Structure formats: C-alpha cells, structure tokens
PDB file of C-alpha atoms in Angstrom:
ATOM      1  CA  UNK A 595      -0.026   0.049   0.018  1.00 40.00           C
ATOM      2  CA  UNK A 596       2.836   2.343   0.810  1.00 44.00           C
ATOM      3  CA  UNK A 597       4.300   1.889  -2.615  1.00 43.00           C
ATOM      4  CA  UNK A 598       0.980   2.482  -4.310  1.00 46.00           C
ATOM      5  CA  UNK A 599       0.419   5.726  -2.244  1.00 45.00           C
ATOM      6  CA  UNK A 600       3.801   7.208  -3.120  1.00 44.00           C
ATOM      7  CA  UNK A 601       3.318   6.536  -6.822  1.00 45.00           C
ATOM      8  CA  UNK A 602      -0.061   8.330  -6.746  1.00 45.00           C
ATOM      9  CA  UNK A 603       1.288  11.317  -4.871  1.00 45.00           C
ATOM     10  CA  UNK A 604       4.377  11.835  -7.239  1.00 46.00           C
ATOM     11  CA  UNK A 605       2.209  12.648 -10.378  1.00 47.00           C
ATOM     12  CA  UNK A 606      -0.012  14.964  -8.295  1.00 48.00           C
ATOM     13  CA  UNK A 607       3.033  16.784  -7.149  1.00 46.00           C
ATOM     14  CA  UNK A 608       4.325  16.935 -10.602  1.00 50.00           C
ATOM     15  CA  UNK A 609       1.059  18.333 -12.008  1.00 48.00           C
ATOM     16  CA  UNK A 610       1.121  20.968  -9.261  1.00 46.00           C
ATOM     17  CA  UNK A 611       4.556  21.919 -10.141  1.00 47.00           C
ATOM     18  CA  UNK A 612       3.721  22.105 -13.912  1.00 45.00           C
ATOM     19  CA  UNK A 613       0.786  24.353 -13.075  1.00 50.00           C
ATOM     20  CA  UNK A 614       3.012  26.649 -11.045  1.00 47.00           C
ATOM     21  CA  UNK A 615       5.625  26.685 -13.793  1.00 50.00           C
ATOM     22  CA  UNK A 616       2.915  27.651 -16.330  1.00 49.00           C
ATOM     23  CA  UNK A 617       1.649  30.468 -14.131  1.00 59.00           C
ATOM     24  CA  UNK A 618       5.102  31.578 -13.469  1.00 61.00           C
ATOM     25  CA  UNK A 619       5.922  31.530 -17.224  1.00 65.00           C
ATOM     26  CA  UNK A 620       2.893  33.697 -17.884  1.00 69.00           C
ATOM     27  CA  UNK A 621       3.848  36.201 -15.264  1.00 74.00           C
ATOM     28  CA  UNK A 622       7.428  36.294 -16.590  1.00 76.00           C
ATOM     29  CA  UNK A 623       6.111  36.947 -20.076  1.00 69.00           C
ATOM     30  CA  UNK A 624       3.777  39.738 -18.973  1.00 70.00           C
ATOM     31  CA  UNK A 625       6.680  41.217 -16.899  1.00 74.00           C
ATOM     32  CA  UNK A 626       9.168  40.924 -19.843  1.00 78.00           C
ATOM     33  CA  UNK A 627       6.943  41.996 -22.654  1.00 76.00           C
ATOM     34  CA  UNK A 628       4.692  44.312 -20.932  1.00 79.00           C
ATOM     35  CA  UNK A 629       5.325  47.080 -23.431  1.00 80.00           C
ATOM     36  CA  UNK A 630       4.228  44.881 -26.287  1.00 81.00           C
ATOM     37  CA  UNK A 631       0.987  43.892 -24.340  1.00 80.00           C
ATOM     38  CA  UNK A 632       0.287  47.478 -23.723  1.00 83.00           C
ATOM     39  CA  UNK A 633       0.609  48.388 -27.320  1.00 86.00           C
ATOM     40  CA  UNK A 634      -1.582  45.566 -28.392  1.00 85.00           C
ATOM     41  CA  UNK A 635      -4.334  46.037 -25.757  1.00 86.00           C
ATOM     42  CA  UNK A 636      -5.984  49.079 -27.522  1.00 88.00           C
ATOM     43  CA  UNK A 637      -6.118  47.151 -30.891  1.00 86.00           C
ATOM     44  CA  UNK A 638      -7.663  44.318 -29.183  1.00 85.00           C
ATOM     45  CA  UNK A 639     -10.188  46.486 -27.438  1.00 88.00           C
ATOM     46  CA  UNK A 640     -11.147  48.321 -30.594  1.00 88.00           C
ATOM     47  CA  UNK A 641     -11.576  45.042 -32.505  1.00 83.00           C
ATOM     48  CA  UNK A 642     -13.527  43.561 -29.699  1.00 83.00           C
ATOM     49  CA  UNK A 643     -15.897  46.628 -29.789  1.00 85.00           C
ATOM     50  CA  UNK A 644     -16.091  46.971 -33.670  1.00 88.00           C
ATOM     51  CA  UNK A 645     -16.123  43.302 -34.713  1.00 86.00           C
ATOM     52  CA  UNK A 646     -16.650  41.291 -31.537  1.00 87.00           C
ATOM     53  CA  UNK A 647     -19.871  42.866 -30.216  1.00 87.00           C
ATOM     54  CA  UNK A 648     -21.664  42.957 -33.556  1.00 88.00           C
ATOM     55  CA  UNK A 649     -20.731  39.249 -34.191  1.00 90.00           C
ATOM     56  CA  UNK A 650     -22.106  38.318 -30.934  1.00 91.00           C
ATOM     57  CA  UNK A 651     -25.232  40.350 -31.331  1.00 91.00           C
ATOM     58  CA  UNK A 652     -25.706  38.908 -34.904  1.00 92.00           C
ATOM     59  CA  UNK A 653     -25.396  35.334 -33.662  1.00 94.00           C
ATOM     60  CA  UNK A 654     -27.947  36.095 -30.925  1.00 94.00           C
ATOM     61  CA  UNK A 655     -30.363  37.655 -33.270  1.00 92.00           C
ATOM     62  CA  UNK A 656     -30.115  34.639 -35.598  1.00 93.00           C
ATOM     63  CA  UNK A 657     -31.527  32.629 -32.897  1.00 95.00           C
ATOM     64  CA  UNK A 658     -34.577  34.767 -32.453  1.00 94.00           C
ATOM     65  CA  UNK A 659     -37.584  35.840 -34.599  1.00 92.00           C
ATOM     66  CA  UNK A 660     -36.523  39.545 -34.568  1.00 91.00           C
ATOM     67  CA  UNK A 661     -38.065  41.659 -37.330  1.00 90.00           C
ATOM     68  CA  UNK A 662     -39.065  45.203 -37.725  1.00 89.00           C
ATOM     69  CA  UNK A 663     -42.435  44.637 -36.094  1.00 87.00           C
ATOM     70  CA  UNK A 664     -41.287  43.187 -32.765  1.00 86.00           C
ATOM     71  CA  UNK A 665     -37.887  44.896 -31.949  1.00 85.00           C
ATOM     72  CA  UNK A 666     -37.663  47.853 -29.542  1.00 82.00           C
ATOM     73  CA  UNK A 667     -38.449  51.204 -31.349  1.00 81.00           C
ATOM     74  CA  UNK A 668     -39.554  54.720 -30.583  1.00 82.00           C
ATOM     75  CA  UNK A 669     -42.499  56.233 -32.296  1.00 79.00           C
ATOM     76  CA  UNK A 670     -42.891  59.909 -31.427  1.00 77.00           C
ATOM     77  CA  UNK A 671     -42.823  60.090 -27.667  1.00 78.00           C
ATOM     78  CA  UNK A 672     -43.752  56.446 -27.125  1.00 80.00           C
ATOM     79  CA  UNK A 673     -41.252  53.696 -26.701  1.00 83.00           C
ATOM     80  CA  UNK A 674     -42.280  50.184 -27.589  1.00 83.00           C
ATOM     81  CA  UNK A 675     -40.410  47.486 -25.909  1.00 87.00           C
ATOM     82  CA  UNK A 676     -38.997  44.393 -27.915  1.00 83.00           C
ATOM     83  CA  UNK A 677     -41.276  41.268 -28.073  1.00 87.00           C
ATOM     84  CA  UNK A 678     -39.195  38.942 -30.096  1.00 88.00           C
ATOM     85  CA  UNK A 679     -38.457  35.427 -28.819  1.00 91.00           C
ATOM     86  CA  UNK A 680     -35.859  32.857 -28.856  1.00 93.00           C
ATOM     87  CA  UNK A 681     -36.519  30.237 -31.602  1.00 92.00           C
ATOM     88  CA  UNK A 682     -33.209  28.255 -31.576  1.00 91.00           C
ATOM     89  CA  UNK A 683     -32.110  27.054 -35.097  1.00 94.00           C
ATOM     90  CA  UNK A 684     -35.292  27.645 -36.880  1.00 94.00           C
ATOM     91  CA  UNK A 685     -33.834  30.510 -38.989  1.00 94.00           C
ATOM     92  CA  UNK A 686     -30.996  28.365 -40.025  1.00 95.00           C
ATOM     93  CA  UNK A 687     -33.293  25.562 -41.046  1.00 95.00           C
ATOM     94  CA  UNK A 688     -35.449  27.949 -43.037  1.00 94.00           C
ATOM     95  CA  UNK A 689     -32.467  29.483 -44.738  1.00 95.00           C
ATOM     96  CA  UNK A 690     -30.892  26.142 -45.566  1.00 95.00           C
ATOM     97  CA  UNK A 691     -34.202  24.733 -46.688  1.00 95.00           C
ATOM     98  CA  UNK A 692     -34.807  27.716 -49.092  1.00 93.00           C
ATOM     99  CA  UNK A 693     -33.814  27.158 -52.713  1.00 94.00           C
ATOM    100  CA  UNK A 694     -32.864  30.770 -52.926  1.00 94.00           C
ATOM    101  CA  UNK A 695     -29.928  30.093 -50.554  1.00 95.00           C
ATOM    102  CA  UNK A 696     -28.543  27.420 -52.747  1.00 95.00           C
ATOM    103  CA  UNK A 697     -29.096  29.524 -55.966  1.00 95.00           C
ATOM    104  CA  UNK A 698     -27.192  32.471 -54.347  1.00 95.00           C
ATOM    105  CA  UNK A 699     -24.422  30.102 -53.145  1.00 96.00           C
ATOM    106  CA  UNK A 700     -23.913  28.608 -56.531  1.00 96.00           C
ATOM    107  CA  UNK A 701     -23.567  31.995 -58.163  1.00 96.00           C
ATOM    108  CA  UNK A 702     -21.457  33.380 -55.404  1.00 96.00           C
ATOM    109  CA  UNK A 703     -18.977  30.504 -55.627  1.00 96.00           C
ATOM    110  CA  UNK A 704     -18.938  30.803 -59.524  1.00 96.00           C
ATOM    111  CA  UNK A 705     -18.417  34.668 -59.227  1.00 95.00           C
ATOM    112  CA  UNK A 706     -15.690  34.286 -56.687  1.00 96.00           C
ATOM    113  CA  UNK A 707     -13.745  31.570 -58.591  1.00 96.00           C
ATOM    114  CA  UNK A 708     -14.031  33.411 -61.861  1.00 97.00           C
ATOM    115  CA  UNK A 709     -12.945  36.752 -60.482  1.00 96.00           C
ATOM    116  CA  UNK A 710     -10.057  35.375 -58.433  1.00 96.00           C
ATOM    117  CA  UNK A 711      -8.743  33.305 -61.319  1.00 96.00           C
ATOM    118  CA  UNK A 712      -8.884  36.042 -63.808  1.00 96.00           C
ATOM    119  CA  UNK A 713      -7.484  38.569 -61.403  1.00 96.00           C
ATOM    120  CA  UNK A 714      -4.506  36.399 -60.475  1.00 96.00           C
ATOM    121  CA  UNK A 715      -3.720  35.524 -63.976  1.00 95.00           C
ATOM    122  CA  UNK A 716      -3.741  39.191 -65.176  1.00 94.00           C
ATOM    123  CA  UNK A 717      -1.936  40.285 -62.048  1.00 93.00           C
ATOM    124  CA  UNK A 718       0.754  37.667 -62.670  1.00 94.00           C
ATOM    125  CA  UNK A 719       1.076  38.708 -66.326  1.00 93.00           C
ATOM    126  CA  UNK A 720       1.383  42.489 -65.558  1.00 91.00           C
ATOM    127  CA  UNK A 721       3.708  41.767 -62.709  1.00 91.00           C
ATOM    128  CA  UNK A 722       6.099  39.840 -64.979  1.00 90.00           C
ATOM    129  CA  UNK A 723       5.920  42.628 -67.585  1.00 88.00           C
ATOM    130  CA  UNK A 724       6.606  45.317 -64.965  1.00 87.00           C
ATOM    131  CA  UNK A 725       9.511  43.419 -63.429  1.00 85.00           C
ATOM    132  CA  UNK A 726      11.600  44.100 -66.472  1.00 82.00           C
ATOM    133  CA  UNK A 727      13.655  47.183 -67.304  1.00 80.00           C
ATOM    134  CA  UNK A 728      12.219  49.300 -69.997  1.00 78.00           C
ATOM    135  CA  UNK A 729      11.594  53.005 -70.747  1.00 80.00           C
ATOM    136  CA  UNK A 730       8.571  54.505 -68.785  1.00 77.00           C
ATOM    137  CA  UNK A 731       8.151  51.569 -66.346  1.00 77.00           C
ATOM    138  CA  UNK A 732       7.390  53.900 -63.471  1.00 79.00           C
ATOM    139  CA  UNK A 733       4.634  55.597 -65.497  1.00 82.00           C
ATOM    140  CA  UNK A 734       3.070  52.288 -66.381  1.00 79.00           C
ATOM    141  CA  UNK A 735       3.179  51.191 -62.750  1.00 78.00           C
ATOM    142  CA  UNK A 736       1.331  54.268 -61.650  1.00 80.00           C
ATOM    143  CA  UNK A 737      -1.239  53.840 -64.468  1.00 80.00           C
ATOM    144  CA  UNK A 738      -1.911  50.296 -63.480  1.00 79.00           C
ATOM    145  CA  UNK A 739      -2.195  51.104 -59.738  1.00 80.00           C
ATOM    146  CA  UNK A 740      -4.633  54.013 -60.380  1.00 79.00           C
ATOM    147  CA  UNK A 741      -7.894  51.911 -60.296  1.00 79.00           C
ATOM    148  CA  UNK A 742      -6.812  50.785 -56.670  1.00 80.00           C
ATOM    149  CA  UNK A 743      -6.153  54.419 -55.616  1.00 81.00           C
ATOM    150  CA  UNK A 744      -9.665  55.572 -56.820  1.00 84.00           C
ATOM    151  CA  UNK A 745     -12.447  54.942 -54.223  1.00 85.00           C
ATOM    152  CA  UNK A 746     -14.318  51.796 -55.200  1.00 84.00           C
ATOM    153  CA  UNK A 747     -17.805  53.507 -55.453  1.00 86.00           C
ATOM    154  CA  UNK A 748     -16.339  56.127 -57.895  1.00 89.00           C
ATOM    155  CA  UNK A 749     -15.047  53.405 -60.182  1.00 89.00           C
ATOM    156  CA  UNK A 750     -18.310  51.478 -60.002  1.00 91.00           C
ATOM    157  CA  UNK A 751     -20.333  54.600 -60.933  1.00 90.00           C
ATOM    158  CA  UNK A 752     -17.932  55.270 -63.815  1.00 92.00           C
ATOM    159  CA  UNK A 753     -18.338  51.701 -65.102  1.00 92.00           C
ATOM    160  CA  UNK A 754     -22.082  51.952 -64.691  1.00 92.00           C
ATOM    161  CA  UNK A 755     -22.107  55.011 -66.993  1.00 91.00           C
ATOM    162  CA  UNK A 756     -19.846  53.126 -69.479  1.00 92.00           C
ATOM    163  CA  UNK A 757     -22.411  50.223 -69.419  1.00 93.00           C
ATOM    164  CA  UNK A 758     -25.427  52.463 -69.984  1.00 89.00           C
ATOM    165  CA  UNK A 759     -27.522  50.966 -72.811  1.00 87.00           C
ATOM    166  CA  UNK A 760     -28.541  54.162 -74.434  1.00 85.00           C
ATOM    167  CA  UNK A 761     -25.733  56.599 -73.704  1.00 85.00           C
ATOM    168  CA  UNK A 762     -22.858  54.564 -72.551  1.00 87.00           C
ATOM    169  CA  UNK A 763     -19.551  54.963 -74.227  1.00 90.00           C
ATOM    170  CA  UNK A 764     -19.175  51.293 -74.936  1.00 90.00           C
ATOM    171  CA  UNK A 765     -22.367  50.967 -76.908  1.00 90.00           C
ATOM    172  CA  UNK A 766     -21.565  54.164 -78.687  1.00 90.00           C
ATOM    173  CA  UNK A 767     -18.286  52.676 -79.840  1.00 90.00           C
ATOM    174  CA  UNK A 768     -20.097  49.497 -80.957  1.00 89.00           C
ATOM    175  CA  UNK A 769     -22.725  51.423 -82.837  1.00 87.00           C
ATOM    176  CA  UNK A 770     -19.983  53.301 -84.590  1.00 86.00           C
ATOM    177  CA  UNK A 771     -18.711  49.939 -85.687  1.00 86.00           C
ATOM    178  CA  UNK A 772     -22.179  48.893 -86.934  1.00 86.00           C
ATOM    179  CA  UNK A 773     -22.756  46.566 -84.011  1.00 87.00           C
ATOM    180  CA  UNK A 774     -26.105  46.671 -82.169  1.00 87.00           C
ATOM    181  CA  UNK A 775     -26.114  48.025 -78.623  1.00 87.00           C
ATOM    182  CA  UNK A 776     -25.515  45.461 -75.965  1.00 89.00           C
ATOM    183  CA  UNK A 777     -27.853  45.340 -72.958  1.00 91.00           C
ATOM    184  CA  UNK A 778     -25.064  45.108 -70.399  1.00 92.00           C
ATOM    185  CA  UNK A 779     -27.023  45.764 -67.275  1.00 92.00           C
ATOM    186  CA  UNK A 780     -30.474  44.611 -68.496  1.00 91.00           C
ATOM    187  CA  UNK A 781     -29.612  40.896 -69.534  1.00 93.00           C
ATOM    188  CA  UNK A 782     -28.736  38.378 -66.880  1.00 93.00           C
ATOM    189  CA  UNK A 783     -25.826  37.024 -68.805  1.00 94.00           C
ATOM    190  CA  UNK A 784     -24.325  40.372 -69.715  1.00 94.00           C
ATOM    191  CA  UNK A 785     -24.870  41.683 -66.254  1.00 95.00           C
ATOM    192  CA  UNK A 786     -22.871  38.833 -64.709  1.00 95.00           C
ATOM    193  CA  UNK A 787     -20.066  39.472 -67.247  1.00 95.00           C
ATOM    194  CA  UNK A 788     -20.290  43.244 -66.355  1.00 95.00           C
ATOM    195  CA  UNK A 789     -19.905  42.701 -62.518  1.00 95.00           C
ATOM    196  CA  UNK A 790     -17.116  40.189 -63.072  1.00 96.00           C
ATOM    197  CA  UNK A 791     -15.352  42.773 -65.362  1.00 95.00           C
ATOM    198  CA  UNK A 792     -15.668  45.563 -62.739  1.00 94.00           C
ATOM    199  CA  UNK A 793     -14.442  43.432 -59.901  1.00 95.00           C
ATOM    200  CA  UNK A 794     -11.503  42.242 -61.892  1.00 94.00           C
ATOM    201  CA  UNK A 795     -10.653  45.952 -62.764  1.00 93.00           C
ATOM    202  CA  UNK A 796     -10.620  46.769 -59.024  1.00 92.00           C
ATOM    203  CA  UNK A 797      -8.722  43.714 -57.916  1.00 92.00           C
ATOM    204  CA  UNK A 798      -5.884  43.421 -60.525  1.00 92.00           C
ATOM    205  CA  UNK A 799      -3.759  46.366 -59.054  1.00 91.00           C
ATOM    206  CA  UNK A 800      -3.534  44.720 -55.616  1.00 91.00           C
ATOM    207  CA  UNK A 801      -2.661  41.395 -57.149  1.00 93.00           C
ATOM    208  CA  UNK A 802      -0.191  43.003 -59.465  1.00 92.00           C
ATOM    209  CA  UNK A 803       1.663  44.871 -56.652  1.00 90.00           C
ATOM    210  CA  UNK A 804       1.694  41.869 -54.341  1.00 92.00           C
ATOM    211  CA  UNK A 805       3.139  39.589 -57.101  1.00 93.00           C
ATOM    212  CA  UNK A 806       5.566  42.178 -58.198  1.00 91.00           C
ATOM    213  CA  UNK A 807       7.009  42.330 -54.644  1.00 90.00           C
ATOM    214  CA  UNK A 808       7.279  38.563 -54.734  1.00 91.00           C
ATOM    215  CA  UNK A 809       9.078  38.580 -58.166  1.00 91.00           C
ATOM    216  CA  UNK A 810      11.556  41.132 -56.915  1.00 89.00           C
ATOM    217  CA  UNK A 811      12.476  38.948 -53.896  1.00 89.00           C
ATOM    218  CA  UNK A 812      13.522  36.110 -56.221  1.00 89.00           C
ATOM    219  CA  UNK A 813      17.338  36.189 -56.608  1.00 89.00           C
ATOM    220  CA  UNK A 814      18.352  37.081 -60.173  1.00 86.00           C
ATOM    221  CA  UNK A 815      21.234  34.631 -59.981  1.00 89.00           C
ATOM    222  CA  UNK A 816      18.726  31.686 -60.256  1.00 89.00           C
ATOM    223  CA  UNK A 817      17.577  33.073 -63.623  1.00 86.00           C
ATOM    224  CA  UNK A 818      21.154  33.558 -64.892  1.00 87.00           C
ATOM    225  CA  UNK A 819      22.225  30.026 -63.894  1.00 91.00           C
ATOM    226  CA  UNK A 820      19.130  28.573 -65.475  1.00 88.00           C
ATOM    227  CA  UNK A 821      19.778  30.598 -68.723  1.00 86.00           C
ATOM    228  CA  UNK A 822      23.273  29.442 -68.851  1.00 89.00           C
ATOM    229  CA  UNK A 823      22.065  25.747 -68.479  1.00 86.00           C
ATOM    230  CA  UNK A 824      19.918  26.253 -71.511  1.00 87.00           C
ATOM    231  CA  UNK A 825      16.556  26.716 -69.868  1.00 87.00           C
ATOM    232  CA  UNK A 826      13.812  28.068 -71.913  1.00 89.00           C
ATOM    233  CA  UNK A 827      11.695  31.122 -70.814  1.00 86.00           C
ATOM    234  CA  UNK A 828       8.767  28.783 -69.983  1.00 90.00           C
ATOM    235  CA  UNK A 829      11.182  26.438 -68.014  1.00 90.00           C
ATOM    236  CA  UNK A 830      12.447  29.392 -66.115  1.00 89.00           C
ATOM    237  CA  UNK A 831       8.931  30.586 -65.273  1.00 89.00           C
ATOM    238  CA  UNK A 832       7.767  27.067 -64.370  1.00 90.00           C
ATOM    239  CA  UNK A 833      10.599  26.051 -62.176  1.00 89.00           C
ATOM    240  CA  UNK A 834      11.868  29.413 -60.753  1.00 91.00           C
ATOM    241  CA  UNK A 835       8.977  32.034 -60.810  1.00 90.00           C
ATOM    242  CA  UNK A 836       6.108  29.938 -59.757  1.00 89.00           C
ATOM    243  CA  UNK A 837       7.872  28.199 -56.914  1.00 89.00           C
ATOM    244  CA  UNK A 838       9.378  31.595 -55.899  1.00 89.00           C
ATOM    245  CA  UNK A 839       5.847  33.139 -55.743  1.00 90.00           C
ATOM    246  CA  UNK A 840       4.171  30.411 -54.019  1.00 88.00           C
ATOM    247  CA  UNK A 841       4.069  31.970 -50.535  1.00 85.00           C
ATOM    248  CA  UNK A 842       2.833  35.324 -51.851  1.00 90.00           C
ATOM    249  CA  UNK A 843       0.404  33.562 -54.119  1.00 90.00           C
ATOM    250  CA  UNK A 844      -1.191  31.542 -51.468  1.00 89.00           C
ATOM    251  CA  UNK A 845      -1.830  34.684 -49.317  1.00 88.00           C
ATOM    252  CA  UNK A 846      -3.069  36.826 -51.995  1.00 92.00           C
ATOM    253  CA  UNK A 847      -5.441  34.228 -53.355  1.00 92.00           C
ATOM    254  CA  UNK A 848      -6.838  33.749 -49.814  1.00 90.00           C
ATOM    255  CA  UNK A 849      -7.312  37.409 -49.213  1.00 91.00           C
ATOM    256  CA  UNK A 850      -8.885  37.934 -52.743  1.00 93.00           C
ATOM    257  CA  UNK A 851     -11.400  35.038 -52.230  1.00 94.00           C
ATOM    258  CA  UNK A 852     -12.595  36.403 -48.914  1.00 92.00           C
ATOM    259  CA  UNK A 853     -12.952  39.930 -50.394  1.00 92.00           C
ATOM    260  CA  UNK A 854     -14.612  38.650 -53.618  1.00 94.00           C
ATOM    261  CA  UNK A 855     -17.077  36.457 -51.634  1.00 94.00           C
ATOM    262  CA  UNK A 856     -18.196  39.486 -49.707  1.00 91.00           C
ATOM    263  CA  UNK A 857     -17.845  42.071 -52.477  1.00 92.00           C
ATOM    264  CA  UNK A 858     -21.052  43.982 -51.693  1.00 93.00           C
ATOM    265  CA  UNK A 859     -20.279  47.366 -53.275  1.00 91.00           C
ATOM    266  CA  UNK A 860     -19.772  46.206 -56.850  1.00 93.00           C
ATOM    267  CA  UNK A 861     -22.910  44.091 -56.937  1.00 94.00           C
ATOM    268  CA  UNK A 862     -25.206  46.637 -55.159  1.00 93.00           C
ATOM    269  CA  UNK A 863     -23.926  49.733 -56.776  1.00 93.00           C
ATOM    270  CA  UNK A 864     -23.635  48.369 -60.424  1.00 94.00           C
ATOM    271  CA  UNK A 865     -26.727  46.179 -60.666  1.00 93.00           C
ATOM    272  CA  UNK A 866     -28.451  46.141 -57.378  1.00 91.00           C
ATOM    273  CA  UNK A 867     -28.537  42.380 -57.721  1.00 91.00           C
ATOM    274  CA  UNK A 868     -30.420  42.609 -61.057  1.00 87.00           C
ATOM    275  CA  UNK A 869     -31.753  42.344 -63.549  1.00 91.00           C
ATOM    276  CA  UNK A 870     -34.252  40.566 -61.414  1.00 88.00           C
ATOM    277  CA  UNK A 871     -32.148  38.827 -58.900  1.00 89.00           C
ATOM    278  CA  UNK A 872     -29.651  37.327 -61.331  1.00 92.00           C
ATOM    279  CA  UNK A 873     -26.479  38.833 -59.867  1.00 94.00           C
ATOM    280  CA  UNK A 874     -27.474  38.668 -56.131  1.00 94.00           C
ATOM    281  CA  UNK A 875     -24.723  36.997 -54.089  1.00 95.00           C
ATOM    282  CA  UNK A 876     -25.038  35.874 -50.467  1.00 95.00           C
ATOM    283  CA  UNK A 877     -23.966  39.095 -48.833  1.00 94.00           C
ATOM    284  CA  UNK A 878     -26.487  41.199 -51.014  1.00 94.00           C
ATOM    285  CA  UNK A 879     -29.225  38.771 -50.153  1.00 93.00           C
ATOM    286  CA  UNK A 880     -28.464  39.209 -46.442  1.00 94.00           C
ATOM    287  CA  UNK A 881     -28.632  43.033 -46.992  1.00 94.00           C
ATOM    288  CA  UNK A 882     -32.021  42.735 -48.794  1.00 92.00           C
ATOM    289  CA  UNK A 883     -33.486  40.554 -46.059  1.00 91.00           C
ATOM    290  CA  UNK A 884     -32.623  43.212 -43.471  1.00 91.00           C
ATOM    291  CA  UNK A 885     -33.216  46.448 -45.230  1.00 90.00           C
ATOM    292  CA  UNK A 886     -35.252  45.864 -48.416  1.00 88.00           C
ATOM    293  CA  UNK A 887     -37.948  43.197 -47.687  1.00 85.00           C
ATOM    294  CA  UNK A 888     -41.079  43.936 -45.824  1.00 84.00           C
ATOM    295  CA  UNK A 889     -41.172  43.312 -43.072  1.00 85.00           C
ATOM    296  CA  UNK A 890     -37.514  43.587 -42.644  1.00 90.00           C
ATOM    297  CA  UNK A 891     -36.235  40.234 -41.224  1.00 92.00           C
ATOM    298  CA  UNK A 892     -33.435  40.985 -38.957  1.00 93.00           C
ATOM    299  CA  UNK A 893     -33.182  37.432 -37.573  1.00 93.00           C
ATOM    300  CA  UNK A 894     -33.206  35.919 -41.072  1.00 93.00           C
ATOM    301  CA  UNK A 895     -30.581  38.449 -42.178  1.00 94.00           C
ATOM    302  CA  UNK A 896     -28.325  37.555 -39.203  1.00 94.00           C
ATOM    303  CA  UNK A 897     -28.687  33.829 -40.082  1.00 95.00           C
ATOM    304  CA  UNK A 898     -27.514  34.660 -43.603  1.00 95.00           C
ATOM    305  CA  UNK A 899     -24.518  36.463 -42.220  1.00 94.00           C
ATOM    306  CA  UNK A 900     -23.559  33.723 -39.769  1.00 95.00           C
ATOM    307  CA  UNK A 901     -23.820  31.115 -42.496  1.00 95.00           C
ATOM    308  CA  UNK A 902     -21.654  33.379 -44.758  1.00 95.00           C
ATOM    309  CA  UNK A 903     -19.016  33.603 -41.987  1.00 94.00           C
ATOM    310  CA  UNK A 904     -19.158  29.766 -41.340  1.00 94.00           C
ATOM    311  CA  UNK A 905     -18.664  29.161 -45.061  1.00 94.00           C
ATOM    312  CA  UNK A 906     -15.481  31.356 -45.225  1.00 93.00           C
ATOM    313  CA  UNK A 907     -14.148  29.807 -42.001  1.00 93.00           C
ATOM    314  CA  UNK A 908     -14.565  26.353 -43.467  1.00 93.00           C
ATOM    315  CA  UNK A 909     -12.772  27.469 -46.746  1.00 92.00           C
ATOM    316  CA  UNK A 910      -9.801  29.073 -44.631  1.00 89.00           C
ATOM    317  CA  UNK A 911      -9.490  25.894 -42.578  1.00 90.00           C
ATOM    318  CA  UNK A 912      -9.486  23.547 -45.618  1.00 89.00           C
ATOM    319  CA  UNK A 913      -7.024  26.082 -47.494  1.00 88.00           C
ATOM    320  CA  UNK A 914      -4.755  26.062 -44.481  1.00 84.00           C
ATOM    321  CA  UNK A 915      -4.717  22.252 -44.305  1.00 85.00           C
ATOM    322  CA  UNK A 916      -3.938  22.020 -47.985  1.00 80.00           C
ATOM    323  CA  UNK A 917      -1.138  24.469 -47.454  1.00 77.00           C
ATOM    324  CA  UNK A 918       0.327  22.395 -44.681  1.00 79.00           C
ATOM    325  CA  UNK A 919       0.192  19.306 -46.687  1.00 74.00           C
ATOM    326  CA  UNK A 920       2.419  21.142 -49.303  1.00 68.00           C
ATOM    327  CA  UNK A 921       4.861  22.128 -46.633  1.00 65.00           C
ATOM    328  CA  UNK A 922       3.792  25.770 -46.518  1.00 60.00           C
ATOM    329  CA  UNK A 923       3.618  27.242 -42.965  1.00 54.00           C
ATOM    330  CA  UNK A 924       0.500  29.323 -42.256  1.00 54.00           C
TER     331      UNK A 924
END
C-alpha cells in the first residue's frame, strides 16, 4: 500500500509543479513584454468593440424571430419594448431549406472563382511585364495602380455610365462599328459579365503589386544560372518564378477570395442584384433581408450573415490544411 500511495502522490506533485511553472511563465512573459502587451491592448479592445460585439449580437439575433415589427423602437414620444423570442435554429433551417440560398451560393462561388482566377492571371502577367527594365516603367506602374487608388464606389459609378445601354460609351463605340447596342445591365448573362469585369478591374492592381513584390524577392542569380544551363523562358517561369511566388500567391489568393465572396459594393452599386435577382450574391441577399424586404427580417438576415462567416471559416481551414500538406507554414 505504501508503494501505491507514493506512486499516486508523485504525479500529483508533478502536476502541481507544472501548473506553477505555467503560471510563473505567464507572469514572466507579462513582466518581460509588458510594453508589447500594452501596445496590443488598444487594438484588441477596438476590434472587440467593432467586430466582437456585432458578431455576438448577430449570432444572438439569428436565434430569435426578430423583425421590424417586434424589435424595440420609438414612435414619437412612445417607446415600444421588444417582443421577439428565442427560436433556436429555426432561422438556419429555414435558410438552408430555401432554394434561394442554394441559388445564391452557386452564383457566389462561381463569381468568386472566376474573379479570383482572372485577377490572379492578369496580375501575374502584368507583374512579370513590369518586373523588366524598359523606358517608362514607373509611369506604367502608376497607371496600373490607379484603379486601386480611386475609391471603389467612384469606379463602379464610372463603369455604370460606361455600361449604360442608351448613352454609354461602350455602346456608342459598338454602334460606330455597326454593331447593335449590348444590354450590359439589362440581360442576366451580360450583367454577370459586367460585374465580373468591374471586380477584376478593381482587384488586378492589388494582385499585381503583391506579385511584383514577390518577383523582386527572387534572386536574379537563379535566372542567370538557368539561362546558362539552356533553360527556356517557360522552364524558367515554371521552375523558378512559380515556386518563388508560392508563399505570396497563397496569401493573395486567400485574401482575394474572402474579399470577392463578400464584395457587396460592386454588386449593389452596379446592378443592385438585377436584372431581377440574377446577380445577387449571399451578402447582398442578407442585406435585402434586413433592409429591403417587408417586413424587414433581422433574424433571417443575421442567419444569412452567420452562414456566410461559417462558409468562409470552413474554406480558410481547408485552405490552411492544404497548404500544410504542401509544406507551407501558415
């Protein structure tokens, strides 16, 4: 019995010591890096207020039946208390059981994949061109970065004018060549092409700048050695450029995917989801539920928002796992 008791007491003492070391290590870290913690604390506080509280509030609303008829509101001098109730997962079941959700999801995924693919391809081509020495390179760089510098809503409104069926510049040019006017924003297919074009226009400068920075970090000696060994331009691009850009490419593709998936301004300002609802994506549908539909369904909109967040989190986790399998650290 004595032996058994001593064996039991030893692990307990070891666990107590480990806990003490953990607490001591935390205290030492706080004492040593107090300045870093003090600098980070305001950022954490601001993010908690700006992002954390709305997120918690949205998740809570998604579990209720809140709409414009039962939320707290003030009418003149009268204050009406909220009467909405907790309904659990009914909103999520309703959204997932609605064919509209799956239609929006298919188009959102299609729009995201096409936009990111075209943006990355154009950005890579332009980055390779601007990575070479030629006269006027700085001017070309500034011109290609310009769409990124202009506020997004200004660019979208400019494109809306270009796409105007009756007075738009694009149709005027086509008519001058004997081609009938194109219903850019009045036909579902052309409208989808239009929103993809505008989003690519806005996204290429960021992609180009990021990839150009990655290209400039690749040692030039690698290209010189490969050229001396008789490697063709394609072989140098495939075996030096692409591997050298892998880390940058993975990051910008992830960011571009998240931004495009939630690209509300382009869809809303250019087509408002039309014609009909042909260009509605998930985030514009969530907006419509909360601010356009009657009665405004705050709980349903919150459920759409939480599902959008869940989809992006799942994508990020799968993406991270794929990168780890390829040996990338992220």
